[in-house]
Amino acid sequence: MVKHKDALMNKQSTSSSNPEIYDIIVVGAGMVGSAIACALAIDKRGEHLRIAVVEASDKPATYNSEAYDPRVVALTQASRKLLHSLHAWDTIVLQRACPYTDMHVWDAEGTGSIHFDCLEVQQNQLGYIVENSLIASTLAQRMQNLQQIDLLCSARVSSFRKDGDSNPSLILEDGRELQASMIIAADGANSKLRELVNFRTREWDYGHNAIVTTVKTEQVHQHTAWQRFMETGPLAFLPLEDELMDYETGCHHSSIVWSCKPELADELMALDDEAFAKRLGEAFEHKLGNIEEVAKRFSFPLRQRHAVDYVKPGIALVGDAAHTIHPLAGQGVNLGFLDVTALRDEILRACERRIPLNDESILRRYQRNRKINNLGVMAAMEGFKRLFGTRNIGVRWARNEGMRKVDSVNTLKNIIVKQAMGL
Ligand SMILES: Cc1cc2nc3c(=O)[nH]c(=O)nc-3n(C[C@H](O)[C@H](O)[C@H](O)COP(=O)(O)OP(=O)(O)OC[C@H]3O[C@@H](n4cnc5c(N)ncnc54)[C@H](O)[C@@H]3O)c2cc1C
């Protein structure tokens, strides 16, 4: 394969009658799109593949370690394994990743609570909290070092074309046309490609906004992920590694996700930092003492969305383009990374068996593997949201009883925690 990487990145337009030919085009260089591109290029079986990654932003993702990114994810062991296989994990850990050893979940309306401890499942940690921009920028660096990948920034898709049995192609806003045997849409929750190809979705508002920010607490976070379920929605404190961690003073920073009804979110967003810190401390029952500092806050509406199909001839949806889910169990990108692993395995298996990449069985197998699993997790999250959002006294009693039971039966607790860890 002949490479003209620099020439390609700088090229502004190509006649649409003369498409650039690739084996695979990935749209979206977020965490999921970058991961699938790297996962294919890094494997021996995929080393002949020519991959284009089309990204709307004007430059590859960057990371600023001087401040915390307000968007973080709780990565499962399965996600960590994937990032490790992409040679990205060591770079991430060297920069900033906070292992959490315990998880404490409790009901604001009663005495029910569950405590998960990594030692109970013979692990050194339950997972890691990592900033989104650190993951995306590390994968962007990997992509730039992988010969087979052309990362095309400032590139927006304007239309999708597929005539009969021909390979699909994309027309970019600047007029360039790219053609490939397979297109992977990883362009996030509001996927333009999903819309252009008329994928149907089932979606509804959760009736929640999520407020995210970074806070400094009076007491150390104990490398614990905390979640308090309130009738108005869950509040999570996710531990962050302090910049200059002092073993005597310990770590005091956490990323918070406060999901609540939009009216309450608007009210909380309108408060000044001091008043917000006071409300947050109260909502969190001062588990870590007073909230001493609050960074800039952001509020996102939460919407559940699930594509009815993940694949059509020549194209597959992955990550948030296929499914978006309530952040209460921190599973969004973890499901996206499971999509990556499943699609990677199908594509590489096809390469090994010399099956052409436009063979429809590849994508059908991917869909069969992932859709049922994602549906199950999404249904569970919806169930949790409803269970904790009810005013019904009987349900509240049963909920607290249930939490106490789960907490006291180790085998049951271990099954739940292993599932959540992606083990
Ligand atoms: C408050 C909150 C907390 C969360 N916490 C967790 C957690 O703890 N654990 C967890 O697993 N998940 C969590 N999630 C979910 C997680 O953040 C998402 O699942 C994840 O970011 C999705 O990654 P993605 O790569 O699929 O999409 P995105 O991150 O949205 O990336 C899409 C990429 O596509 C590009 N793009 C968009 N449109 C175009 C176009 N037309 N052409 C070219 N490029 C385009 C974008 O610029 C972007 O780079 C949380 C979400 C929220 C809102």
GROMACS .gro file of C-alpha atoms and ligand atoms in nm:
model
  476
    1MET     CA    1   0.000   0.000   0.000
    2VAL     CA    2   0.140   0.342  -0.093
    3LYS     CA    3   0.104   0.611   0.172
    4HIS     CA    4   0.064   0.982   0.106
    5LYS     CA    5  -0.036   1.077   0.457
    6ASP     CA    6   0.085   1.438   0.469
    7ALA     CA    7  -0.044   1.512   0.126
    8LEU     CA    8  -0.379   1.365   0.222
    9MET     CA    9  -0.419   1.558   0.546
   10ASN     CA   10  -0.353   1.885   0.365
   11LYS     CA   11  -0.560   1.814   0.060
   12GLN     CA   12  -0.860   2.043   0.050
   13SER     CA   13  -1.071   1.893  -0.225
   14THR     CA   14  -1.083   1.611  -0.473
   15SER     CA   15  -1.324   1.570  -0.756
   16SER     CA   16  -1.621   1.358  -0.648
   17SER     CA   17  -1.580   1.159  -0.969
   18ASN     CA   18  -1.244   1.039  -0.840
   19PRO     CA   19  -1.308   0.901  -0.493
   20GLU     CA   20  -1.031   0.820  -0.245
   21ILE     CA   21  -1.050   0.445  -0.191
   22TYR     CA   22  -1.017   0.291   0.156
   23ASP     CA   23  -1.097  -0.046   0.305
   24ILE     CA   24  -1.273   0.109   0.604
   25ILE     CA   25  -1.393   0.460   0.687
   26VAL     CA   26  -1.462   0.550   1.049
   27VAL     CA   27  -1.666   0.865   1.106
   28GLY     CA   28  -1.589   1.030   1.442
   29ALA     CA   29  -1.257   1.035   1.628
   30GLY     CA   30  -1.410   1.030   1.977
   31MET     CA   31  -1.308   0.756   2.221
   32VAL     CA   32  -1.501   0.486   2.035
   33GLY     CA   33  -1.416   0.576   1.674
   34SER     CA   34  -1.046   0.615   1.755
   35ALA     CA   35  -1.045   0.284   1.942
   36ILE     CA   36  -1.192   0.084   1.651
   37ALA     CA   37  -0.947   0.241   1.403
   38CYS     CA   38  -0.647   0.160   1.627
   39ALA     CA   39  -0.779  -0.188   1.711
   40LEU     CA   40  -0.795  -0.281   1.341
   41ALA     CA   41  -0.466  -0.124   1.241
   42ILE     CA   42  -0.264  -0.261   1.530
   43ASP     CA   43  -0.348  -0.627   1.474
   44LYS     CA   44  -0.133  -0.832   1.235
   45ARG     CA   45  -0.444  -0.955   1.055
   46GLY     CA   46  -0.551  -0.596   0.985
   47GLU     CA   47  -0.214  -0.450   0.893
   48HIS     CA   48  -0.301  -0.441   0.521
   49LEU     CA   49  -0.618  -0.237   0.584
   50ARG     CA   50  -0.628   0.122   0.471
   51ILE     CA   51  -0.843   0.319   0.713
   52ALA     CA   52  -0.972   0.677   0.698
   53VAL     CA   53  -1.097   0.844   1.016
   54VAL     CA   54  -1.317   1.145   0.942
   55GLU     CA   55  -1.344   1.396   1.228
   56ALA     CA   56  -1.539   1.722   1.236
   57SER     CA   57  -1.307   1.902   1.485
   58ASP     CA   58  -1.031   2.109   1.334
   59LYS     CA   59  -0.753   1.916   1.510
   60PRO     CA   60  -0.694   1.583   1.684
   61ALA     CA   61  -0.809   1.565   2.049
   62THR     CA   62  -0.574   1.724   2.304
   63TYR     CA   63  -0.541   1.694   2.681
   64ASN     CA   64  -0.461   1.966   2.932
   65SER     CA   65  -0.329   1.810   3.252
   66GLU     CA   66  -0.328   2.150   3.431
   67ALA     CA   67  -0.704   2.135   3.484
   68TYR     CA   68  -0.948   1.848   3.527
   69ASP     CA   69  -1.172   1.769   3.232
   70PRO     CA   70  -1.530   1.792   3.367
   71ARG     CA   71  -1.621   1.484   3.159
   72VAL     CA   72  -1.486   1.162   3.303
   73VAL     CA   73  -1.573   0.796   3.265
   74ALA     CA   74  -1.555   0.503   3.505
   75LEU     CA   75  -1.374   0.240   3.301
   76THR     CA   76  -1.436  -0.128   3.359
   77GLN     CA   77  -1.161  -0.389   3.352
   78ALA     CA   78  -1.280  -0.489   3.004
   79SER     CA   79  -1.232  -0.133   2.875
   80ARG     CA   80  -0.891  -0.111   3.041
   81LYS     CA   81  -0.793  -0.436   2.869
   82LEU     CA   82  -0.897  -0.298   2.531
   83LEU     CA   83  -0.697   0.024   2.585
   84HIS     CA   84  -0.401  -0.185   2.698
   85SER     CA   85  -0.417  -0.390   2.377
   86LEU     CA   86  -0.404  -0.060   2.184
   87HIS     CA   87  -0.086   0.040   2.375
   88ALA     CA   88  -0.273   0.338   2.515
   89TRP     CA   89  -0.323   0.235   2.875
   90ASP     CA   90   0.032   0.296   3.003
   91THR     CA   91   0.027   0.651   2.865
   92ILE     CA   92  -0.311   0.715   3.029
   93VAL     CA   93  -0.200   0.584   3.368
   94LEU     CA   94   0.121   0.787   3.355
   95GLN     CA   95  -0.085   1.103   3.306
   96ARG     CA   96  -0.382   1.063   3.541
   97ALA     CA   97  -0.614   0.771   3.611
   98CYS     CA   98  -0.768   0.713   3.949
   99PRO     CA   99  -0.823   0.353   4.057
  100TYR     CA  100  -1.123   0.301   4.281
  101THR     CA  101  -1.126   0.012   4.518
  102ASP     CA  102  -1.473   0.052   4.667
  103MET     CA  103  -1.817   0.157   4.562
  104HIS     CA  104  -2.076   0.280   4.807
  105VAL     CA  105  -2.437   0.310   4.693
  106TRP     CA  106  -2.719   0.415   4.921
  107ASP     CA  107  -3.083   0.514   4.923
  108ALA     CA  108  -3.166   0.865   5.041
  109GLU     CA  109  -3.514   0.751   5.143
  110GLY     CA  110  -3.433   0.477   5.393
  111THR     CA  111  -3.151   0.274   5.531
  112GLY     CA  112  -3.073   0.050   5.232
  113SER     CA  113  -2.714   0.056   5.112
  114ILE     CA  114  -2.464  -0.162   4.929
  115HIS     CA  115  -2.090  -0.160   4.963
  116PHE     CA  116  -1.869  -0.323   4.698
  117ASP     CA  117  -1.506  -0.394   4.778
  118CYS     CA  118  -1.254  -0.505   4.515
  119LEU     CA  119  -1.100  -0.754   4.757
  120GLU     CA  120  -1.428  -0.946   4.768
  121VAL     CA  121  -1.379  -1.026   4.399
  122GLN     CA  122  -1.004  -1.081   4.429
  123GLN     CA  123  -0.914  -0.769   4.230
  124ASN     CA  124  -0.685  -0.476   4.311
  125GLN     CA  125  -0.949  -0.223   4.201
  126LEU     CA  126  -1.305  -0.214   4.071
  127GLY     CA  127  -1.215   0.019   3.783
  128TYR     CA  128  -1.054   0.352   3.698
  129ILE     CA  129  -1.189   0.704   3.663
  130VAL     CA  130  -1.030   0.871   3.361
  131GLU     CA  131  -1.093   1.205   3.191
  132ASN     CA  132  -1.254   1.173   2.845
  133SER     CA  133  -1.004   1.408   2.679
  134LEU     CA  134  -0.710   1.203   2.808
  135ILE     CA  135  -0.847   0.886   2.649
  136ALA     CA  136  -0.937   1.060   2.322
  137SER     CA  137  -0.602   1.240   2.292
  138THR     CA  138  -0.399   0.928   2.371
  139LEU     CA  139  -0.586   0.737   2.101
  140ALA     CA  140  -0.542   1.030   1.861
  141GLN     CA  141  -0.165   1.005   1.911
  142ARG     CA  142  -0.179   0.631   1.849
  143MET     CA  143  -0.373   0.688   1.526
  144GLN     CA  144  -0.117   0.941   1.405
  145ASN     CA  145   0.160   0.684   1.461
  146LEU     CA  146  -0.018   0.404   1.280
  147GLN     CA  147   0.076   0.400   0.913
  148GLN     CA  148  -0.252   0.255   0.788
  149ILE     CA  149  -0.469   0.533   0.935
  150ASP     CA  150  -0.539   0.866   0.767
  151LEU     CA  151  -0.691   1.098   1.026
  152LEU     CA  152  -0.884   1.365   0.835
  153CYS     CA  153  -0.971   1.660   1.061
  154SER     CA  154  -1.211   1.949   0.979
  155ALA     CA  155  -1.399   1.692   0.775
  156ARG     CA  156  -1.777   1.676   0.795
  157VAL     CA  157  -1.996   1.427   0.620
  158SER     CA  158  -2.260   1.581   0.399
  159SER     CA  159  -2.403   1.276   0.224
  160PHE     CA  160  -2.390   0.899   0.201
  161ARG     CA  161  -2.418   0.709  -0.124
  162LYS     CA  162  -2.468   0.341  -0.198
  163ASP     CA  163  -2.590   0.223  -0.534
  164GLY     CA  164  -2.696  -0.140  -0.556
  165ASP     CA  165  -2.407  -0.374  -0.484
  166SER     CA  166  -2.141  -0.105  -0.510
  167ASN     CA  167  -1.934  -0.008  -0.208
  168PRO     CA  168  -2.071   0.281  -0.001
  169SER     CA  169  -1.918   0.625  -0.023
  170LEU     CA  170  -1.926   0.949   0.172
  171ILE     CA  171  -1.925   1.298   0.030
  172LEU     CA  172  -1.764   1.548   0.265
  173GLU     CA  173  -1.874   1.910   0.296
  174ASP     CA  174  -1.561   2.024   0.107
  175GLY     CA  175  -1.658   1.804  -0.191
  176ARG     CA  176  -1.417   1.517  -0.133
  177GLU     CA  177  -1.557   1.170  -0.191
  178LEU     CA  178  -1.431   0.870   0.007
  179GLN     CA  179  -1.527   0.515  -0.075
  180ALA     CA  180  -1.474   0.197   0.127
  181SER     CA  181  -1.591  -0.161   0.166
  182MET     CA  182  -1.728  -0.071   0.508
  183ILE     CA  183  -1.823   0.249   0.690
  184ILE     CA  184  -1.835   0.268   1.068
  185ALA     CA  185  -2.040   0.548   1.221
  186ALA     CA  186  -1.890   0.654   1.556
  187ASP     CA  187  -2.008   1.014   1.539
  188GLY     CA  188  -2.178   1.020   1.877
  189ALA     CA  189  -2.525   1.056   2.021
  190ASN     CA  190  -2.650   1.297   1.751
  191SER     CA  191  -2.497   1.094   1.468
  192LYS     CA  192  -2.539   1.269   1.135
  193LEU     CA  193  -2.455   0.949   0.952
  194ARG     CA  194  -2.728   0.757   1.137
  195GLU     CA  195  -2.973   1.018   1.017
  196LEU     CA  196  -2.840   1.025   0.657
  197VAL     CA  197  -2.873   0.647   0.627
  198ASN     CA  198  -3.222   0.650   0.786
  199PHE     CA  199  -3.149   0.425   1.079
  200ARG     CA  200  -3.459   0.425   1.298
  201THR     CA  201  -3.416   0.487   1.672
  202ARG     CA  202  -3.628   0.440   1.982
  203GLU     CA  203  -3.570   0.735   2.207
  204TRP     CA  204  -3.716   0.928   2.493
  205ASP     CA  205  -3.611   1.191   2.743
  206TYR     CA  206  -3.514   1.060   3.083
  207GLY     CA  207  -3.664   1.377   3.226
  208HIS     CA  208  -3.322   1.440   3.380
  209ASN     CA  209  -3.036   1.682   3.323
  210ALA     CA  210  -2.687   1.586   3.440
  211ILE     CA  211  -2.478   1.855   3.607
  212VAL     CA  212  -2.108   1.772   3.589
  213THR     CA  213  -1.815   1.947   3.752
  214THR     CA  214  -1.503   1.885   3.961
  215VAL     CA  215  -1.505   1.952   4.334
  216LYS     CA  216  -1.256   1.956   4.618
  217THR     CA  217  -1.381   1.801   4.938
  218GLU     CA  218  -1.272   1.856   5.296
  219GLN     CA  219  -1.206   1.486   5.350
  220VAL     CA  220  -1.017   1.241   5.126
  221HIS     CA  221  -1.228   1.042   4.881
  222GLN     CA  222  -1.082   0.707   4.992
  223HIS     CA  223  -1.060   0.589   4.630
  224THR     CA  224  -1.429   0.517   4.652
  225ALA     CA  225  -1.703   0.581   4.394
  226TRP     CA  226  -2.006   0.711   4.583
  227GLN     CA  227  -2.364   0.721   4.463
  228ARG     CA  228  -2.668   0.846   4.651
  229PHE     CA  229  -3.007   0.769   4.500
  230MET     CA  230  -3.262   1.041   4.562
  231GLU     CA  231  -3.618   1.065   4.441
  232THR     CA  232  -3.506   1.355   4.218
  233GLY     CA  233  -3.225   1.145   4.065
  234PRO     CA  234  -2.883   0.997   4.150
  235LEU     CA  235  -2.579   1.195   4.266
  236ALA     CA  236  -2.237   1.041   4.201
  237PHE     CA  237  -1.895   1.139   4.334
  238LEU     CA  238  -1.617   0.979   4.129
  239PRO     CA  239  -1.264   0.996   4.276
  240LEU     CA  240  -0.986   1.175   4.086
  241GLU     CA  241  -0.612   1.144   4.134
  242ASP     CA  242  -0.473   1.469   4.276
  243GLU     CA  243  -0.207   1.640   4.064
  244LEU     CA  244   0.060   1.621   4.332
  245MET     CA  245  -0.075   1.347   4.549
  246ASP     CA  246   0.065   1.380   4.894
  247TYR     CA  247   0.040   1.050   5.080
  248GLU     CA  248  -0.014   1.231   5.406
  249THR     CA  249  -0.295   1.454   5.289
  250GLY     CA  250  -0.441   1.211   5.033
  251CYS     CA  251  -0.670   1.288   4.739
  252HIS     CA  252  -0.948   1.543   4.772
  253HIS     CA  253  -1.081   1.590   4.418
  254SER     CA  254  -1.387   1.421   4.275
  255SER     CA  255  -1.584   1.453   3.958
  256ILE     CA  256  -1.956   1.478   4.025
  257VAL     CA  257  -2.255   1.381   3.813
  258TRP     CA  258  -2.578   1.515   3.962
  259SER     CA  259  -2.878   1.392   3.763
  260CYS     CA  260  -3.203   1.567   3.842
  261LYS     CA  261  -3.518   1.711   3.693
  262PRO     CA  262  -3.450   1.999   3.450
  263GLU     CA  263  -3.617   2.259   3.679
  264LEU     CA  264  -3.393   2.163   3.970
  265ALA     CA  265  -3.089   2.154   3.739
  266ASP     CA  266  -3.167   2.510   3.620
  267GLU     CA  267  -3.202   2.624   3.980
  268LEU     CA  268  -2.869   2.461   4.078
  269MET     CA  269  -2.690   2.599   3.773
  270ALA     CA  270  -2.808   2.952   3.861
  271LEU     CA  271  -2.651   2.939   4.213
  272ASP     CA  272  -2.311   3.094   4.279
  273ASP     CA  273  -2.030   2.852   4.366
  274GLU     CA  274  -2.066   2.895   4.741
  275ALA     CA  275  -2.440   2.830   4.742
  276PHE     CA  276  -2.399   2.537   4.501
  277ALA     CA  277  -2.128   2.384   4.723
  278LYS     CA  278  -2.363   2.408   5.021
  279ARG     CA  279  -2.653   2.241   4.835
  280LEU     CA  280  -2.420   1.971   4.701
  281GLY     CA  281  -2.278   1.898   5.047
  282GLU     CA  282  -2.631   1.860   5.187
  283ALA     CA  283  -2.743   1.638   4.897
  284PHE     CA  284  -2.438   1.419   4.957
  285GLU     CA  285  -2.503   1.401   5.334
  286HIS     CA  286  -2.156   1.551   5.385
  287LYS     CA  287  -2.002   1.205   5.338
  288LEU     CA  288  -1.669   1.373   5.255
  289GLY     CA  289  -1.718   1.679   5.478
  290ASN     CA  290  -1.770   2.024   5.327
  291ILE     CA  291  -1.734   2.096   4.956
  292GLU     CA  292  -1.440   2.339   4.954
  293GLU     CA  293  -1.408   2.423   4.584
  294VAL     CA  294  -1.627   2.389   4.278
  295ALA     CA  295  -1.501   2.422   3.919
  296LYS     CA  296  -1.710   2.543   3.625
  297ARG     CA  297  -2.040   2.352   3.595
  298PHE     CA  298  -2.196   2.206   3.281
  299SER     CA  299  -2.548   2.073   3.238
  300PHE     CA  300  -2.653   1.813   2.978
  301PRO     CA  301  -3.007   1.689   2.904
  302LEU     CA  302  -3.015   1.310   2.928
  303ARG     CA  303  -3.186   1.114   2.657
  304GLN     CA  304  -3.212   0.740   2.610
  305ARG     CA  305  -3.164   0.641   2.248
  306HIS     CA  306  -3.126   0.302   2.087
  307ALA     CA  307  -3.100   0.229   1.716
  308VAL     CA  308  -3.349  -0.035   1.604
  309ASP     CA  309  -3.077  -0.181   1.379
  310TYR     CA  310  -2.704  -0.132   1.421
  311VAL     CA  311  -2.619  -0.229   1.064
  312LYS     CA  312  -2.730  -0.181   0.705
  313PRO     CA  313  -2.543  -0.301   0.397
  314GLY     CA  314  -2.194  -0.149   0.412
  315ILE     CA  315  -2.242   0.048   0.735
  316ALA     CA  316  -2.240  -0.015   1.112
  317LEU     CA  317  -2.319   0.205   1.412
  318VAL     CA  318  -2.096   0.186   1.721
  319GLY     CA  319  -2.081   0.361   2.059
  320ASP     CA  320  -2.317   0.649   2.130
  321ALA     CA  321  -2.423   0.656   1.763
  322ALA     CA  322  -2.593   0.320   1.834
  323HIS     CA  323  -2.701   0.373   2.196
  324THR     CA  324  -2.702   0.641   2.463
  325ILE     CA  325  -2.781   0.552   2.817
  326HIS     CA  326  -2.830   0.720   3.156
  327PRO     CA  327  -2.489   0.779   3.321
  328LEU     CA  328  -2.610   0.642   3.656
  329ALA     CA  329  -2.418   0.316   3.618
  330GLY     CA  330  -2.130   0.465   3.421
  331GLN     CA  331  -2.170   0.218   3.134
  332GLY     CA  332  -2.191   0.440   2.821
  333VAL     CA  333  -1.840   0.424   2.681
  334ASN     CA  334  -1.785   0.081   2.832
  335LEU     CA  335  -2.066  -0.048   2.609
  336GLY     CA  336  -1.907   0.143   2.319
  337PHE     CA  337  -1.574  -0.030   2.384
  338LEU     CA  338  -1.751  -0.367   2.390
  339ASP     CA  339  -1.895  -0.277   2.046
  340VAL     CA  340  -1.538  -0.204   1.935
  341THR     CA  341  -1.411  -0.541   2.057
  342ALA     CA  342  -1.698  -0.729   1.890
  343LEU     CA  343  -1.670  -0.545   1.556
  344ARG     CA  344  -1.290  -0.572   1.555
  345ASP     CA  345  -1.314  -0.950   1.610
  346GLU     CA  346  -1.560  -0.992   1.323
  347ILE     CA  347  -1.356  -0.781   1.081
  348LEU     CA  348  -1.026  -0.947   1.168
  349ARG     CA  349  -1.184  -1.290   1.148
  350ALA     CA  350  -1.302  -1.200   0.797
  351CYS     CA  351  -0.951  -1.079   0.705
  352GLU     CA  352  -0.805  -1.407   0.829
  353ARG     CA  353  -1.052  -1.610   0.624
  354ARG     CA  354  -1.019  -1.382   0.320
  355ILE     CA  355  -1.388  -1.292   0.335
  356PRO     CA  356  -1.443  -0.960   0.152
  357LEU     CA  357  -1.523  -0.675   0.391
  358ASN     CA  358  -1.845  -0.596   0.209
  359ASP     CA  359  -1.980  -0.942   0.294
  360GLU     CA  360  -2.300  -0.872   0.490
  361SER     CA  361  -2.244  -1.163   0.731
  362ILE     CA  362  -1.966  -0.965   0.906
  363LEU     CA  363  -2.194  -0.685   1.018
  364ARG     CA  364  -2.487  -0.915   1.090
  365ARG     CA  365  -2.271  -1.117   1.331
  366TYR     CA  366  -2.160  -0.793   1.500
  367GLN     CA  367  -2.521  -0.683   1.546
  368ARG     CA  368  -2.628  -1.022   1.682
  369ASN     CA  369  -2.349  -1.013   1.934
  370ARG     CA  370  -2.400  -0.659   2.066
  371LYS     CA  371  -2.764  -0.556   2.038
  372ILE     CA  372  -2.909  -0.795   2.291
  373ASN     CA  373  -2.639  -0.717   2.545
  374ASN     CA  374  -2.681  -0.339   2.509
  375LEU     CA  375  -3.059  -0.370   2.531
  376GLY     CA  376  -3.027  -0.563   2.857
  377VAL     CA  377  -2.805  -0.297   3.017
  378MET     CA  378  -3.030  -0.015   2.895
  379ALA     CA  379  -3.340  -0.185   3.032
  380ALA     CA  380  -3.166  -0.234   3.368
  381MET     CA  381  -3.071   0.138   3.381
  382GLU     CA  382  -3.427   0.242   3.301
  383GLY     CA  383  -3.550   0.006   3.573
  384PHE     CA  384  -3.308   0.158   3.827
  385LYS     CA  385  -3.416   0.510   3.737
  386ARG     CA  386  -3.783   0.423   3.785
  387LEU     CA  387  -3.721   0.219   4.100
  388PHE     CA  388  -3.550   0.510   4.271
  389GLY     CA  389  -3.775   0.779   4.124
  390THR     CA  390  -4.096   0.646   4.279
  391ARG     CA  391  -4.289   0.791   4.571
  392ASN     CA  392  -4.471   0.461   4.629
  393ILE     CA  393  -4.412   0.363   4.991
  394GLY     CA  394  -4.434  -0.013   4.920
  395VAL     CA  395  -4.174   0.007   4.643
  396ARG     CA  396  -3.951   0.220   4.864
  397TRP     CA  397  -3.968  -0.037   5.144
  398ALA     CA  398  -3.898  -0.326   4.902
  399ARG     CA  399  -3.610  -0.131   4.748
  400ASN     CA  400  -3.440  -0.076   5.082
  401GLU     CA  401  -3.501  -0.437   5.184
  402GLY     CA  402  -3.357  -0.550   4.848
  403MET     CA  403  -3.043  -0.341   4.891
  404ARG     CA  404  -2.989  -0.478   5.241
  405LYS     CA  405  -3.037  -0.836   5.115
  406VAL     CA  406  -2.796  -0.791   4.825
  407ASP     CA  407  -2.543  -0.634   5.058
  408SER     CA  408  -2.560  -0.931   5.293
  409VAL     CA  409  -2.534  -1.207   5.032
  410ASN     CA  410  -2.176  -1.215   4.908
  411THR     CA  411  -2.233  -1.449   4.614
  412LEU     CA  412  -2.506  -1.226   4.473
  413LYS     CA  413  -2.301  -0.913   4.531
  414ASN     CA  414  -2.001  -1.067   4.357
  415ILE     CA  415  -2.209  -1.154   4.050
  416ILE     CA  416  -2.333  -0.795   4.028
  417VAL     CA  417  -1.992  -0.640   4.074
  418LYS     CA  418  -1.823  -0.874   3.824
  419GLN     CA  419  -2.091  -0.789   3.569
  420ALA     CA  420  -2.041  -0.414   3.631
  421MET     CA  421  -1.664  -0.455   3.601
  422GLY     CA  422  -1.702  -0.628   3.266
  423LEU     CA  423  -1.516  -0.935   3.393
  424LIG     C1  424  -2.273   1.326   3.237
  424LIG     C2  425  -2.221   1.203   3.172
  424LIG     C3  426  -2.145   1.112   3.246
  424LIG     C4  427  -2.097   0.993   3.186
  424LIG     N1  428  -2.025   0.903   3.261
  424LIG     C5  429  -1.985   0.786   3.204
  424LIG     C6  430  -1.912   0.687   3.279
  424LIG     O1  431  -1.881   0.702   3.397
  424LIG     N2  432  -1.875   0.571   3.216
  424LIG     C7  433  -1.907   0.549   3.085
  424LIG     O2  434  -1.874   0.441   3.033
  424LIG     N3  435  -1.974   0.640   3.012
  424LIG     C8  436  -2.014   0.758   3.067
  424LIG     N4  437  -2.082   0.850   2.992
  424LIG     C9  438  -2.106   0.823   2.850
  424LIG    C10  439  -1.983   0.851   2.763
  424LIG     O3  440  -1.934   0.981   2.787
  424LIG    C11  441  -2.019   0.831   2.617
  424LIG     O4  442  -2.072   0.702   2.602
  424LIG    C12  443  -1.898   0.848   2.525
  424LIG     O5  444  -1.844   0.976   2.533
  424LIG    C13  445  -1.937   0.818   2.379
  424LIG     O6  446  -1.821   0.814   2.298
  424LIG     P1  447  -1.834   0.812   2.140
  424LIG     O7  448  -1.693   0.806   2.089
  424LIG     O8  449  -1.931   0.707   2.098
  424LIG     O9  450  -1.902   0.950   2.101
  424LIG     P2  451  -1.845   1.100   2.118
  424LIG    O10  452  -1.757   1.111   2.236
  424LIG    O11  453  -1.965   1.188   2.114
  424LIG    O12  454  -1.755   1.123   1.986
  424LIG    C14  455  -1.812   1.149   1.861
  424LIG    C15  456  -1.705   1.211   1.770
  424LIG    O13  457  -1.759   1.229   1.640
  424LIG    C16  458  -1.731   1.360   1.593
  424LIG     N5  459  -1.840   1.396   1.501
  424LIG    C17  460  -1.968   1.426   1.532
  424LIG     N6  461  -2.038   1.451   1.420
  424LIG    C18  462  -1.954   1.437   1.315
  424LIG    C19  463  -1.968   1.448   1.173
  424LIG     N7  464  -2.085   1.482   1.117
  424LIG     N8  465  -1.860   1.426   1.093
  424LIG    C20  466  -1.740   1.393   1.150
  424LIG     N9  467  -1.722   1.379   1.284
  424LIG    C21  468  -1.827   1.401   1.366
  424LIG    C22  469  -1.726   1.444   1.718
  424LIG    O14  470  -1.650   1.562   1.697
  424LIG    C23  471  -1.658   1.348   1.817
  424LIG    O15  472  -1.518   1.356   1.809
  424LIG    C24  473  -2.129   0.967   3.050
  424LIG    C25  474  -2.206   1.059   2.975
  424LIG    C26  475  -2.252   1.176   3.037
  424LIG    C27  476  -2.337   1.274   2.956
   0.00000   0.00000   0.00000
